């Protein structure tokens, strides 16, 4: 059974940094592109970015690429999202997702999500 | 960015009823359209991809259709477990989602 379990969320002050993790199981992690997607309190779904199966390529939403960094550790089957200089508009539930067959494919599995609240 | 306009934003239907949700892209997305189901417990599932391909494990009462800019998701006979919010998503980077359709029981 495919499982994606996010962690690292919580309350963070504006301007701070935060790193989310996602531990994957039930599939060969190193075979799949992975992505992060977030849902704002207003229920808007927003794609954050992707990382290729070997970590050699990343692609980000233009509005986020200067502050967010996606990485992975295939030996640990773990995906990361480094968030820097966070803003109130980054308050959201963050989902770790797997891509079905590559970078342009749908998100076929989603974690349960982890909440991030940016507030002073 | 490609804008996805989903309608209706909310929908009340009875058990057994046929339900259709629409999604319009701001430009031709060449059938790169997926549908997701998000339940109140926060779980999200892929139902349909590439317009009409049923994701393994998704019930066969779900179907998708469309082309060009216009797409739809149909539930052939609503069941209680289908109560959720549904999102469309287009497959060109930057990937964008519709605003969601909240499906409730009448």
Short mmCIF file of C-alpha atoms in Angstrom, two decimals:
data_model
loop_
_atom_site.label_atom_id
_atom_site.label_comp_id
_atom_site.label_asym_id
_atom_site.label_seq_id
_atom_site.Cartn_x
_atom_site.Cartn_y
_atom_site.Cartn_z
CA UNK A 1 0.00 0.00 0.00
CA UNK A 2 1.36 3.39 -1.02
CA UNK A 3 1.74 5.73 1.94
CA UNK A 4 2.99 9.29 2.09
CA UNK A 5 3.38 10.77 5.56
CA UNK A 6 4.19 14.45 5.95
CA UNK A 7 5.66 16.08 9.02
CA UNK A 8 7.31 19.30 10.14
CA UNK A 9 4.38 21.67 10.04
CA UNK A 10 3.23 24.02 12.75
CA UNK A 11 3.16 27.66 13.70
CA UNK A 12 5.97 29.76 12.27
CA UNK A 13 6.66 33.48 12.37
CA UNK A 14 6.75 35.61 9.23
CA UNK A 15 10.23 35.71 7.72
CA UNK A 16 11.28 32.42 9.28
CA UNK A 17 12.21 29.15 7.60
CA UNK A 18 10.59 25.76 7.85
CA UNK A 19 11.39 22.34 6.40
CA UNK A 20 8.67 19.80 5.70
CA UNK A 21 9.38 16.12 5.25
CA UNK A 22 7.45 13.32 3.59
CA UNK A 23 8.31 9.69 4.18
CA UNK A 24 7.16 7.37 1.43
CA UNK A 25 6.48 3.65 1.64
CA UNK A 26 4.79 0.92 -0.35
CA UNK A 27 6.57 1.68 -3.63
CA UNK A 28 10.06 2.19 -5.02
CA UNK A 29 10.51 5.85 -4.16
CA UNK A 30 13.51 6.32 -6.44
CA UNK A 31 11.41 5.40 -9.50
CA UNK A 32 8.96 8.28 -9.19
CA UNK A 33 8.77 12.01 -9.68
CA UNK A 34 7.34 13.66 -6.59
CA UNK A 35 5.58 16.95 -6.00
CA UNK A 36 4.26 19.27 -3.31
CA UNK A 37 0.79 20.77 -3.52
CA UNK A 38 -0.82 23.07 -0.98
CA UNK A 39 -4.38 24.03 -0.12
CA UNK A 40 -5.04 27.43 1.36
CA UNK A 41 -7.65 28.12 4.04
CA UNK A 42 -9.83 29.46 1.22
CA UNK A 43 -9.65 25.95 -0.34
CA UNK A 44 -7.52 26.96 -3.32
CA UNK A 45 -5.27 24.14 -4.49
CA UNK A 46 -1.84 25.31 -5.62
CA UNK A 47 0.96 23.29 -7.15
CA UNK A 48 4.32 24.15 -5.55
CA UNK A 49 6.83 22.13 -7.54
CA UNK A 50 8.23 18.81 -8.72
CA UNK A 51 11.40 16.85 -8.40
CA UNK A 52 12.60 14.19 -10.81
CA UNK A 53 13.03 10.64 -9.54
CA UNK A 54 16.83 11.00 -9.23
CA UNK A 55 16.76 14.52 -7.88
CA UNK A 56 18.53 15.94 -10.93
CA UNK A 57 15.73 18.29 -11.97
CA UNK A 58 13.25 20.48 -10.17
CA UNK A 59 10.44 22.66 -11.44
CA UNK A 60 8.58 25.26 -9.39
CA UNK A 61 5.58 27.51 -9.54
CA UNK A 62 7.02 30.85 -10.69
CA UNK A 63 5.59 32.70 -7.69
CA UNK A 64 7.36 30.38 -5.24
CA UNK A 65 10.65 29.40 -6.87
CA UNK A 66 12.72 32.03 -5.07
CA UNK A 67 11.64 30.95 -1.59
CA UNK A 68 10.83 27.22 -1.79
CA UNK A 69 13.24 24.36 -2.49
CA UNK A 70 12.33 20.74 -3.08
CA UNK A 71 14.84 17.96 -2.46
CA UNK A 72 14.83 14.25 -1.84
CA UNK A 73 16.85 11.51 -0.23
CA UNK A 74 16.17 8.30 -2.09
CA UNK A 75 18.10 6.24 0.45
CA UNK A 76 15.61 7.37 3.09
CA UNK A 77 12.57 7.43 0.77
CA UNK A 78 12.00 10.98 1.91
CA UNK A 79 10.89 14.12 0.12
CA UNK A 80 11.56 17.58 1.52
CA UNK A 81 10.21 21.08 1.12
CA UNK A 82 12.40 23.88 2.41
CA UNK A 83 10.41 27.06 2.90
CA UNK A 84 12.21 30.31 3.52
CA UNK A 85 11.11 33.85 4.32
CA UNK A 86 7.58 32.59 4.90
CA UNK A 87 4.63 34.93 4.59
CA UNK A 88 1.08 34.89 5.90
CA UNK A 89 -0.12 33.77 2.48
CA UNK A 90 1.94 30.57 2.90
CA UNK A 91 -0.53 29.47 5.56
CA UNK A 92 -1.93 26.25 4.10
CA UNK A 93 -2.11 22.50 4.31
CA UNK A 94 0.84 21.05 2.44
CA UNK A 95 0.50 17.76 0.58
CA UNK A 96 3.23 15.44 -0.58
CA UNK A 97 2.18 13.77 -3.84
CA UNK A 98 3.48 11.19 -6.25
CA UNK A 99 3.37 11.70 -10.01
CA UNK A 100 1.76 8.87 -11.95
CA UNK A 101 4.38 8.47 -14.67
CA UNK A 102 6.56 11.53 -14.92
CA UNK A 103 6.77 15.26 -14.69
CA UNK A 104 3.63 16.12 -16.66
CA UNK A 105 1.44 13.41 -15.25
CA UNK A 106 -1.30 13.63 -12.61
CA UNK A 107 -0.78 13.32 -8.88
CA UNK A 108 -1.81 9.73 -8.23
CA UNK A 109 -1.19 9.48 -4.50
CA UNK A 110 -1.46 12.16 -1.82
CA UNK A 111 -0.41 12.26 1.79
CA UNK A 112 -2.80 13.33 4.53
CA UNK A 113 -1.28 16.78 4.54
CA UNK A 114 0.49 18.87 7.15
CA UNK A 115 -0.66 22.28 8.31
CA UNK A 116 1.57 25.31 8.29
CA UNK A 117 0.40 28.50 9.94
CA UNK A 118 2.40 31.68 9.44
CA UNK A 119 1.62 34.20 12.14
CA UNK A 120 3.33 36.41 14.65
CA UNK B 1 -0.95 30.49 -16.36
CA UNK B 2 -3.95 28.48 -17.51
CA UNK B 3 -7.03 29.35 -15.50
CA UNK B 4 -9.48 26.58 -14.65
CA UNK B 5 -13.09 27.56 -14.10
CA UNK B 6 -15.14 24.90 -12.37
CA UNK B 7 -18.92 24.82 -12.06
CA UNK B 8 -20.99 24.66 -10.06
CA UNK B 9 -19.15 25.64 -6.90
CA UNK B 10 -21.60 23.57 -4.88
CA UNK B 11 -24.20 20.99 -5.72
CA UNK B 12 -26.91 19.14 -3.81
CA UNK B 13 -28.02 15.80 -5.17
CA UNK B 14 -29.97 12.74 -4.08
CA UNK B 15 -28.64 9.22 -3.75
CA UNK B 16 -28.80 7.45 -7.10
CA UNK B 17 -28.89 10.72 -9.02
CA UNK B 18 -26.64 11.40 -12.00
CA UNK B 19 -24.26 14.24 -11.25
CA UNK B 20 -22.14 16.28 -13.65
CA UNK B 21 -19.41 18.76 -12.81
CA UNK B 22 -17.85 20.99 -15.44
CA UNK B 23 -14.44 22.49 -15.88
CA UNK B 24 -13.35 25.03 -18.47
CA UNK B 25 -9.74 25.90 -19.21
CA UNK B 26 -8.68 29.34 -20.39
CA UNK B 27 -6.98 27.67 -23.37
CA UNK B 28 -6.83 24.32 -25.11
CA UNK B 29 -5.29 21.74 -22.77
CA UNK B 30 -5.38 18.84 -25.21
CA UNK B 31 -7.13 16.43 -22.86
CA UNK B 32 -4.54 16.84 -20.10
CA UNK B 33 -7.23 17.07 -17.49
CA UNK B 34 -7.48 15.18 -14.21
CA UNK B 35 -10.16 14.99 -11.54
CA UNK B 36 -9.57 14.58 -7.81
CA UNK B 37 -11.85 13.83 -4.89
CA UNK B 38 -11.13 15.41 -1.51
CA UNK B 39 -13.06 14.18 1.49
CA UNK B 40 -13.75 15.94 4.77
CA UNK B 41 -11.11 13.82 6.49
CA UNK B 42 -8.53 15.49 4.23
CA UNK B 43 -7.81 12.50 2.02
CA UNK B 44 -7.34 13.22 -1.67
CA UNK B 45 -7.71 10.66 -4.45
CA UNK B 46 -7.09 10.76 -8.18
CA UNK B 47 -10.25 9.63 -9.98
CA UNK B 48 -9.76 10.39 -13.66
CA UNK B 49 -6.74 11.42 -15.72
CA UNK B 50 -6.18 12.33 -19.34
CA UNK B 51 -9.84 13.35 -19.52
CA UNK B 52 -11.39 9.90 -19.35
CA UNK B 53 -8.97 7.32 -17.99
CA UNK B 54 -10.27 5.82 -14.78
CA UNK B 55 -7.60 5.52 -12.10
CA UNK B 56 -7.36 1.92 -10.83
CA UNK B 57 -9.40 1.62 -7.68
CA UNK B 58 -11.78 4.43 -8.59
CA UNK B 59 -15.41 3.25 -8.89
CA UNK B 60 -16.70 2.73 -12.42
CA UNK B 61 -19.64 5.08 -11.78
CA UNK B 62 -17.14 7.92 -12.29
CA UNK B 63 -16.45 8.93 -15.85
CA UNK B 64 -14.85 11.87 -17.60
CA UNK B 65 -15.24 13.47 -20.98
CA UNK B 66 -14.35 16.55 -22.92
CA UNK B 67 -11.88 18.09 -25.31
CA UNK B 68 -10.21 21.38 -26.07
CA UNK B 69 -11.14 23.75 -23.27
CA UNK B 70 -14.27 22.00 -21.88
CA UNK B 71 -14.36 18.95 -19.65
CA UNK B 72 -16.76 17.21 -17.32
CA UNK B 73 -16.88 14.62 -14.58
CA UNK B 74 -20.00 12.49 -14.26
CA UNK B 75 -21.13 10.26 -11.42
CA UNK B 76 -23.67 7.88 -12.91
CA UNK B 77 -25.47 7.14 -9.66
CA UNK B 78 -24.55 9.08 -6.55
CA UNK B 79 -23.59 7.05 -3.49
CA UNK B 80 -23.13 8.35 0.02
CA UNK B 81 -19.37 7.77 -0.12
CA UNK B 82 -19.17 10.22 -3.03
CA UNK B 83 -19.92 13.18 -0.76
CA UNK B 84 -16.76 15.24 -1.13
CA UNK B 85 -15.25 18.20 -2.94
CA UNK B 86 -14.07 17.61 -6.50
CA UNK B 87 -11.25 19.43 -8.24
CA UNK B 88 -10.13 19.50 -11.83
CA UNK B 89 -6.48 20.07 -12.72
CA UNK B 90 -4.80 20.79 -16.04
CA UNK B 91 -1.58 19.11 -17.04
CA UNK B 92 0.61 21.94 -18.37
CA UNK B 93 3.15 23.56 -16.09
CA UNK B 94 2.49 25.54 -13.99
CA UNK B 95 -0.23 23.07 -13.12
CA UNK B 96 -3.43 24.72 -11.99
CA UNK B 97 -6.59 23.53 -10.32
CA UNK B 98 -10.22 24.50 -10.44
CA UNK B 99 -11.74 26.10 -7.34
CA UNK B 100 -13.61 22.94 -6.46
CA UNK B 101 -17.19 21.68 -6.43
CA UNK B 102 -18.62 20.75 -3.07
CA UNK B 103 -21.08 17.89 -3.48
CA UNK B 104 -23.70 17.48 -0.78
CA UNK B 105 -26.64 15.19 -0.21
CA UNK B 106 -30.09 16.63 -0.81
#
